[in-house]
Coordinates of C-alpha atoms and ligand atoms in Angstrom, one line a residue:
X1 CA -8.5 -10.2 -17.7
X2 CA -8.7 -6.6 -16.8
X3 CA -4.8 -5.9 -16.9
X4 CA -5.0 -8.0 -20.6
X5 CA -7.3 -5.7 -21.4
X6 CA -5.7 -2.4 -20.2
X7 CA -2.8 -3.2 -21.4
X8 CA -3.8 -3.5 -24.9
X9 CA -5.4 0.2 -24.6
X10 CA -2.1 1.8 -23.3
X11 CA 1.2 1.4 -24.0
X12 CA 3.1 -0.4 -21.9
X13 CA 6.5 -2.2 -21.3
X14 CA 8.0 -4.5 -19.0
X15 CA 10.3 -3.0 -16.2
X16 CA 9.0 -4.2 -13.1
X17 CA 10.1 -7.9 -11.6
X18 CA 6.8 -9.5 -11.2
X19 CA 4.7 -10.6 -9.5
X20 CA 6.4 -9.2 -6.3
X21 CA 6.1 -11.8 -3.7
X22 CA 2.9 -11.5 -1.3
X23 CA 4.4 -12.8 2.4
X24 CA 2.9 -13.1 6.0
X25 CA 4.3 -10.9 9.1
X26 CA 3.9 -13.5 11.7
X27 CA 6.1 -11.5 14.0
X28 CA 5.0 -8.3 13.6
X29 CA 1.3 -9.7 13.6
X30 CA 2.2 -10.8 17.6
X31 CA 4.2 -7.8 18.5
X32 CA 0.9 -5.8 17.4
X33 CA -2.5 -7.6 18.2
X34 CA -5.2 -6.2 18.0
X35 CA -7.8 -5.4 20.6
X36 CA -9.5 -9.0 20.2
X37 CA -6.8 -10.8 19.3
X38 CA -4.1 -11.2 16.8
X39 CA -4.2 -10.3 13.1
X40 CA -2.8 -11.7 9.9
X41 CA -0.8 -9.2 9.0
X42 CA 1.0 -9.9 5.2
X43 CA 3.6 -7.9 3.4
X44 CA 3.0 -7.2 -0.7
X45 CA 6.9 -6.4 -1.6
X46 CA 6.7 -4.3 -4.0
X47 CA 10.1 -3.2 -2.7
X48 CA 11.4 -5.3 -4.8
X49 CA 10.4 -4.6 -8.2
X50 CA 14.1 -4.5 -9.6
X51 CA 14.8 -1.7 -11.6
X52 CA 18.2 0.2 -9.7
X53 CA 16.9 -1.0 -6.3
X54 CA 13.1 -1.4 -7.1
X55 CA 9.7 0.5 -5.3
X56 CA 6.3 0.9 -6.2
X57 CA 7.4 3.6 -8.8
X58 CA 8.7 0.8 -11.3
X59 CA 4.9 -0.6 -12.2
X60 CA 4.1 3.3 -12.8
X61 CA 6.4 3.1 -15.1
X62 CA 5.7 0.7 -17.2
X63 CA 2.9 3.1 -18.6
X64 CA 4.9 6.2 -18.6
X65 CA 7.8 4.6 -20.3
X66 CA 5.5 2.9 -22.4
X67 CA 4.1 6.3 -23.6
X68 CA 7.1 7.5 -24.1
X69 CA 8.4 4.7 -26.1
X70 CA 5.3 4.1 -28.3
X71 CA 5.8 8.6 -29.0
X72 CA 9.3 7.6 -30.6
X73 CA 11.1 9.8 -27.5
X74 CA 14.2 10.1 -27.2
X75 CA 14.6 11.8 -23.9
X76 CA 12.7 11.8 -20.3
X77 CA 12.6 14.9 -18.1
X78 CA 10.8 14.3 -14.7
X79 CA 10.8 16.0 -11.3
X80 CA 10.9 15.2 -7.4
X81 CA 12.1 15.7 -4.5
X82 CA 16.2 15.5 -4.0
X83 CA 15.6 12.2 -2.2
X84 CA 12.6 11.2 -4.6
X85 CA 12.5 7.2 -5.4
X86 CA 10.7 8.2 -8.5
X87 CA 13.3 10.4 -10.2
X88 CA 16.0 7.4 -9.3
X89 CA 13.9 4.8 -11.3
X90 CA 13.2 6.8 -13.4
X91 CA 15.7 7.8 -15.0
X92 CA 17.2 3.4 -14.6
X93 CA 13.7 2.8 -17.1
X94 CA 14.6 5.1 -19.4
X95 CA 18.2 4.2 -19.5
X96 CA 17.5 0.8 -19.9
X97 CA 15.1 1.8 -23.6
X98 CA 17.8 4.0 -24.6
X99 CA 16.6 7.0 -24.0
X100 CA 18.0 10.0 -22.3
X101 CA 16.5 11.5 -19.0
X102 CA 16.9 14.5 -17.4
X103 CA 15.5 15.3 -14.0
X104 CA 14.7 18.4 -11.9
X105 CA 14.8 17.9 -7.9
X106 CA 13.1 20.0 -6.0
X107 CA 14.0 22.0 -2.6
X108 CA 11.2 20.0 -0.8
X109 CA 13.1 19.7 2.8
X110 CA 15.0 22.3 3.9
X111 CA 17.7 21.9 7.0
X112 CA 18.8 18.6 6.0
X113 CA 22.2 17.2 6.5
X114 CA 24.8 16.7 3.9
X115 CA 23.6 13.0 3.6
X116 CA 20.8 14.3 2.4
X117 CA 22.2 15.8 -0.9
X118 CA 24.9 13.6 -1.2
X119 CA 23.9 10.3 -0.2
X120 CA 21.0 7.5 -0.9
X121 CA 18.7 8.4 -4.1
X122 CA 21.1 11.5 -5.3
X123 CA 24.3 9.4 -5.3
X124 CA 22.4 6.7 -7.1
X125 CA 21.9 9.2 -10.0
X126 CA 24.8 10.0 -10.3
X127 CA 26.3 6.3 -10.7
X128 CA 23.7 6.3 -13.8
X129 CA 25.1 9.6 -15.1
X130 CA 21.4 11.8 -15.8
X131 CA 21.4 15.5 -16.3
X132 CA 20.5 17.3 -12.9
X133 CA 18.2 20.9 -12.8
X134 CA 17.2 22.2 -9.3
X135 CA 14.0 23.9 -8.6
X136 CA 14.4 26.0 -6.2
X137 CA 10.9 25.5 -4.3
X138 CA 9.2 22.3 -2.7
X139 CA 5.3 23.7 -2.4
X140 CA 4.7 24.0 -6.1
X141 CA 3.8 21.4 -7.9
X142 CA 2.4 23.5 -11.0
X143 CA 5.4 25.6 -11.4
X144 CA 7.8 22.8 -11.3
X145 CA 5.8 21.0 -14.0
X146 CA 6.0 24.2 -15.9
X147 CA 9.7 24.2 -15.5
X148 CA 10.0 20.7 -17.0
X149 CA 7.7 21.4 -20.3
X150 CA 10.1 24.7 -20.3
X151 CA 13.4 22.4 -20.6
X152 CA 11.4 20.2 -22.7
X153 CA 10.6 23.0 -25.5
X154 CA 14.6 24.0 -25.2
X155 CA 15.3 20.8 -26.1
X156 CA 13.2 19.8 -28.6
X157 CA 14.3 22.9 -30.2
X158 CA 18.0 21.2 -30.3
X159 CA 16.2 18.3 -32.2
X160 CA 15.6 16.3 -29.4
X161 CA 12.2 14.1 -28.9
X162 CA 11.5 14.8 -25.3
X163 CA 8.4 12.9 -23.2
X164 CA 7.3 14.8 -20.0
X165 CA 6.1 12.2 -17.0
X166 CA 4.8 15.6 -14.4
X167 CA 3.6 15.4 -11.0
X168 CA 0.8 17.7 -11.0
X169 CA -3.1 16.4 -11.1
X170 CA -3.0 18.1 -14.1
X171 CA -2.4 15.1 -16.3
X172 CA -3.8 11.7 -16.9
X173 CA -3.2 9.0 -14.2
X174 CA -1.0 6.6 -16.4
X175 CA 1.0 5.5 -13.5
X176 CA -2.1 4.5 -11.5
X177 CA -2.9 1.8 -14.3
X178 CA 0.4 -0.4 -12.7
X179 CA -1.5 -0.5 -9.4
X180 CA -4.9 -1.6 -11.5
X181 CA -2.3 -4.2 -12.5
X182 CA -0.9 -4.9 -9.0
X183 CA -4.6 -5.6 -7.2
X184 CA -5.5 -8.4 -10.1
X185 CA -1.8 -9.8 -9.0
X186 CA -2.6 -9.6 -5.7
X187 CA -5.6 -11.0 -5.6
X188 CA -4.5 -14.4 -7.6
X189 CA -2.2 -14.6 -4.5
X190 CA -5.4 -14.0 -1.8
X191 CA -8.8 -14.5 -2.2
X192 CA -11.0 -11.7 -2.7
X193 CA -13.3 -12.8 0.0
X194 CA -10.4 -12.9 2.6
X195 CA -8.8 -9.5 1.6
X196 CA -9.6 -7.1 4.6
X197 CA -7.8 -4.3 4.4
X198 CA -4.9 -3.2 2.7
X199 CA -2.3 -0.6 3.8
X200 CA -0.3 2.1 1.9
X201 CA 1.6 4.8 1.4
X202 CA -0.6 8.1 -0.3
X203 CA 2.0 10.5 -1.7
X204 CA 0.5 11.9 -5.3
X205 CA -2.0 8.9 -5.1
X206 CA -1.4 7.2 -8.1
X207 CA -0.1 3.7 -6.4
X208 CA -3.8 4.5 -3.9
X209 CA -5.9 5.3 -6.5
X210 CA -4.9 2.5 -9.1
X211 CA -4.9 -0.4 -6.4
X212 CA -8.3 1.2 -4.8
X213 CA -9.7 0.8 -8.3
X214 CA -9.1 -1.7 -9.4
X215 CA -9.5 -3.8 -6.4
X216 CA -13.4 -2.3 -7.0
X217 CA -13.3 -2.9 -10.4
X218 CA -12.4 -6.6 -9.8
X219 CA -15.4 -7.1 -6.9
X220 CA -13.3 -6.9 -4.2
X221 CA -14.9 -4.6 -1.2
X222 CA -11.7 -4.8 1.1
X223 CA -10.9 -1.2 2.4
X224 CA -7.8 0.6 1.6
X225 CA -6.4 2.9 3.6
X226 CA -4.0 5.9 2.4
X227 CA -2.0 7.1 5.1
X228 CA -0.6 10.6 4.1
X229 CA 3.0 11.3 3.5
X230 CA 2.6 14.7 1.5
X231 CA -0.5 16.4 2.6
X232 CA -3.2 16.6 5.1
X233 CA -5.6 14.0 4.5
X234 CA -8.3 17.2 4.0
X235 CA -6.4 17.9 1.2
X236 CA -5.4 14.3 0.2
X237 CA -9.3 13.1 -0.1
X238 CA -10.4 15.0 -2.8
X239 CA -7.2 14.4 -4.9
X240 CA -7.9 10.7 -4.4
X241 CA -11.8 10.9 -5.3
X242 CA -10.8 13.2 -8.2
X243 CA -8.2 10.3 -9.3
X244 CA -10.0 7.1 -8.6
X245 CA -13.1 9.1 -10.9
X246 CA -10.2 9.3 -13.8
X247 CA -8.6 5.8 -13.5
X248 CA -12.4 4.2 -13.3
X249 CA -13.4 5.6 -16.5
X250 CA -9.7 5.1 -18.6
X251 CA -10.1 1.6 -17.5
X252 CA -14.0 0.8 -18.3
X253 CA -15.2 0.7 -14.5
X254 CA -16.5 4.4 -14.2
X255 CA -18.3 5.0 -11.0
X256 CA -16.6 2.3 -9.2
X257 CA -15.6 3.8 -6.3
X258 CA -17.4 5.6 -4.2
X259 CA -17.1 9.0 -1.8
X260 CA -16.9 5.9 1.4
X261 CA -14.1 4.1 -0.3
X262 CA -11.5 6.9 -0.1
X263 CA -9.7 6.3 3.4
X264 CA -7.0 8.8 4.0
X265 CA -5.3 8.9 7.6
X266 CA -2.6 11.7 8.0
X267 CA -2.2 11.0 12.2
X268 CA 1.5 10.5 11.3
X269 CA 2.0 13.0 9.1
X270 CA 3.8 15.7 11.1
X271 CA 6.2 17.5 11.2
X272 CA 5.4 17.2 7.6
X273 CA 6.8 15.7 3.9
X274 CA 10.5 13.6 4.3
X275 CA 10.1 15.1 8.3
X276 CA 10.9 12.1 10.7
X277 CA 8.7 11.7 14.0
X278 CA 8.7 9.2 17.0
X279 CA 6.2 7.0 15.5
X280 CA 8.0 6.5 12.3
X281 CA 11.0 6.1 14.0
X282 CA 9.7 3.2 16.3
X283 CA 7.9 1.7 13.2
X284 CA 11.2 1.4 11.1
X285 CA 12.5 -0.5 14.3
X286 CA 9.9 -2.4 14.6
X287 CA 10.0 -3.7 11.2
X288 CA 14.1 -4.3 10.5
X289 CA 13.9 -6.1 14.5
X290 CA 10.6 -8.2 14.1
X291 CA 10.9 -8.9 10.3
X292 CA 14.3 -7.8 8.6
X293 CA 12.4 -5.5 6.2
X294 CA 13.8 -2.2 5.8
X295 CA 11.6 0.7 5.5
X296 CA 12.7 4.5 5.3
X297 CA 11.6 7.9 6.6
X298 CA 9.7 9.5 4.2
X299 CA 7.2 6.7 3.0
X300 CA 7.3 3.1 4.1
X301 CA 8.3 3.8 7.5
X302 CA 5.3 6.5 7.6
X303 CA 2.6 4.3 6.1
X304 CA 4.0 1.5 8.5
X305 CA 3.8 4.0 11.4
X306 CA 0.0 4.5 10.4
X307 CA -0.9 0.7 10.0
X308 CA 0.5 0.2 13.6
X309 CA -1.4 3.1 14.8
X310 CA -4.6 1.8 13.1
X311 CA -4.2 -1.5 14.9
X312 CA -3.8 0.2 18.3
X313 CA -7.0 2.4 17.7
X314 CA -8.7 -1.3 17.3
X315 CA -9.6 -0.7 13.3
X316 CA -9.1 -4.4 12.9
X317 CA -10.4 -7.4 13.9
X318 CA -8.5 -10.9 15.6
X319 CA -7.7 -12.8 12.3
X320 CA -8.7 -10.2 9.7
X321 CA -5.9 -10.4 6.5
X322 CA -4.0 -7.0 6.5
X323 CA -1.6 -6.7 3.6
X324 CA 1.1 -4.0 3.9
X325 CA 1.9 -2.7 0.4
X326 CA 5.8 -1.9 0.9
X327 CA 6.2 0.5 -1.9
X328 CA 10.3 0.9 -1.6
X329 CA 11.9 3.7 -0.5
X330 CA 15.0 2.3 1.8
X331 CA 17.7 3.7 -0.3
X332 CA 16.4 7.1 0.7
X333 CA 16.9 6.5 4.0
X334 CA 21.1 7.1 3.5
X335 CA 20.0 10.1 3.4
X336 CA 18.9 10.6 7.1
X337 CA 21.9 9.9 9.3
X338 CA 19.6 10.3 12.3
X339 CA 18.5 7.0 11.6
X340 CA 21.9 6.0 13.4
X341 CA 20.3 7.1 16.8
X342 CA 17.8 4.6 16.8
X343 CA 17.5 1.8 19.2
Ligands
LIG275 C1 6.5 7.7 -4.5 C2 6.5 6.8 -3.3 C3 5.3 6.6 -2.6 C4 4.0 7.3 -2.9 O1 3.4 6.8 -4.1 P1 2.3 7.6 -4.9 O2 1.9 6.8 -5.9 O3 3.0 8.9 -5.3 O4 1.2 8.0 -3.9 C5 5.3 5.7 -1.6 N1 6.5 5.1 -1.2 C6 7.6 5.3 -1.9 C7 8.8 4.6 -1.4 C8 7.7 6.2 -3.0 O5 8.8 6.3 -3.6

């Protein structure tokens, strides 16, 4: 009822393959028991969302795109990082409802290999034939929104229609209302009342703060935990309370979550944003050996490195349901030929 009802209020269009199938780990589950016993641990694939190799960023989409197309647009112009996921589905949405997109990547990593710039999410751009800009800096997520509404006015000046999706906090959550979507999917596949915790990835927030709400906003109490790819989680917890405050009210359910819902864990952050360390490195194992699911370096692999560091610190109890939201993110990981040392 609540995505009916969302979905009438903003515009929106299909993109995403779903519902994305909700499965158990048992494997992983034993390799990783908890300090009572084991737990139920359960995989939400929202790796596979189609859309030029699928990830979380399809349902964002959806609302995006659907502004876009409801404006009459005619072109897309987003940013990210030269590995981002969201750039690379980005422009395969808009592609796909005829509209033009260019994208700006920004120099988020520095002292990568060639992989890096040639390989995984870049390459895939290229196979779909998009306009490329480079920003030249990765800490400044104002100024390279700024850039984009400056290649958007040059463009509009040639005639063009252009739509702006940015990255800052300085814009309206519309991606966050496909995770609102996602926790009613997700709970028709597990009960509310059996829902313990759920896992993922907190990059700008939006796939956090959407599933956090509405998982309130549908009376279920189980906690979600962000665990920090992009910044610390002092900085990450304010960004979340300031987003789960907007998503609340655009959806009807102001006040829904509260200061204690927001958990934000950033023990596996370091060295920092696309940075690999040991424990994401043993957690990509971990998951291609125990369960065949690929994860990658910058995302998944992290937010999997935190779930299994959650479980050692004895945050969960024996038979508790713990659902890992896999947001994507493998193709990325062509672009870290370190990977190859792994064993
Ligand atoms: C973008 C991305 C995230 C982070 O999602 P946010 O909604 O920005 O927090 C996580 N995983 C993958 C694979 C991504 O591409």
């Amino acid at each position: 009822m609540l995505g009916k009802n969302i979905i009438n209020k903003y515009p929106w269009v299909r993109l995403a393959h779903t519902p994305t199938p909700l499965e158990r780990m048992d494997n992983l589950s034993r390799k990783f028991p908890g300090s009572q016993g084991t737990i139920n641990l359960w995989i939400k694939r929202d790796d596979c969302t189609g859309l030029a190799l699928g990830g979380n960023k399809a349902r964002q989409l959806e609302f995006y795109l659907g502004e876009a197309h409801a404006q009459n647009a005619d072109s897309v112009l987003t940013t990210g990082a030269v590995q981002s996921n969201h750039v690379r589905m980005t422009v395969a949405g808009a592609h796909k409802l005829g509209m033009q997109c260019e994208v700006q990547l920004e120099k988020r990593v520095t002292n990568r290999p060639a992989e890096y710039y040639e390989s995984g999410n870049p390459l895939l751009l290229h196979m779909m034939g998009t306009t490329i800009h480079y920003y030249p800096f990765g800490e400044d997520e104002l100024g390279a929104d700024r850039a984009l509404y400056d290649r958007a006015e040059v463009i509009s000046g040639q005639g063009k229609k252009p739509y702006v999706i940015p990255l800052s906090q300085n814009h309206k959550p519309l991606g966050a209302l496909g995770y609102v979507l996602a926790a009613e999917e997700m709970l028709l596949q597990i009960k509310k009342t059996e829902l313990d915790a759920v896992v993922v990835a907190s990059g700008s927030g939006s796939t956090h703060s959407g599933l956090l709400t509405g998982l309130r906003a549908l009376g279920c109490s189980a906690k979600v935990y962000g665990i920090c790819v992009r910044r610390s989680a002092t900085l990450q917890k304010p960004r979340l309370l300031e987003r789960c405050q907007q998503v609340s009210t655009m959806i009807g359910h102001g006040g829904v979550v509260k200061d204690s819902d927001i958990l934000v864990n950033d023990d596996v952050l370091e060295p920092g944003y696309g940075r690999l360390n040991s424990a994401t490195l043993q957690a990509i194992l971990s998951a291609g050996k125990c369960e065949g699911i690929l994860l990658d370096p910058t995302y998944s692999g992290k937010a999997m490195a935190g779930l299994i560091r959650l479980i050692q610190e004895g945050e969960f109890n024996a038979g508790e349901n713990v659902v890992f939201l896999h947001t994507g993110g493998a193709p990325g990981a062509f672009g870290y030929p370190e990977l190859l040392k792994l064993q």
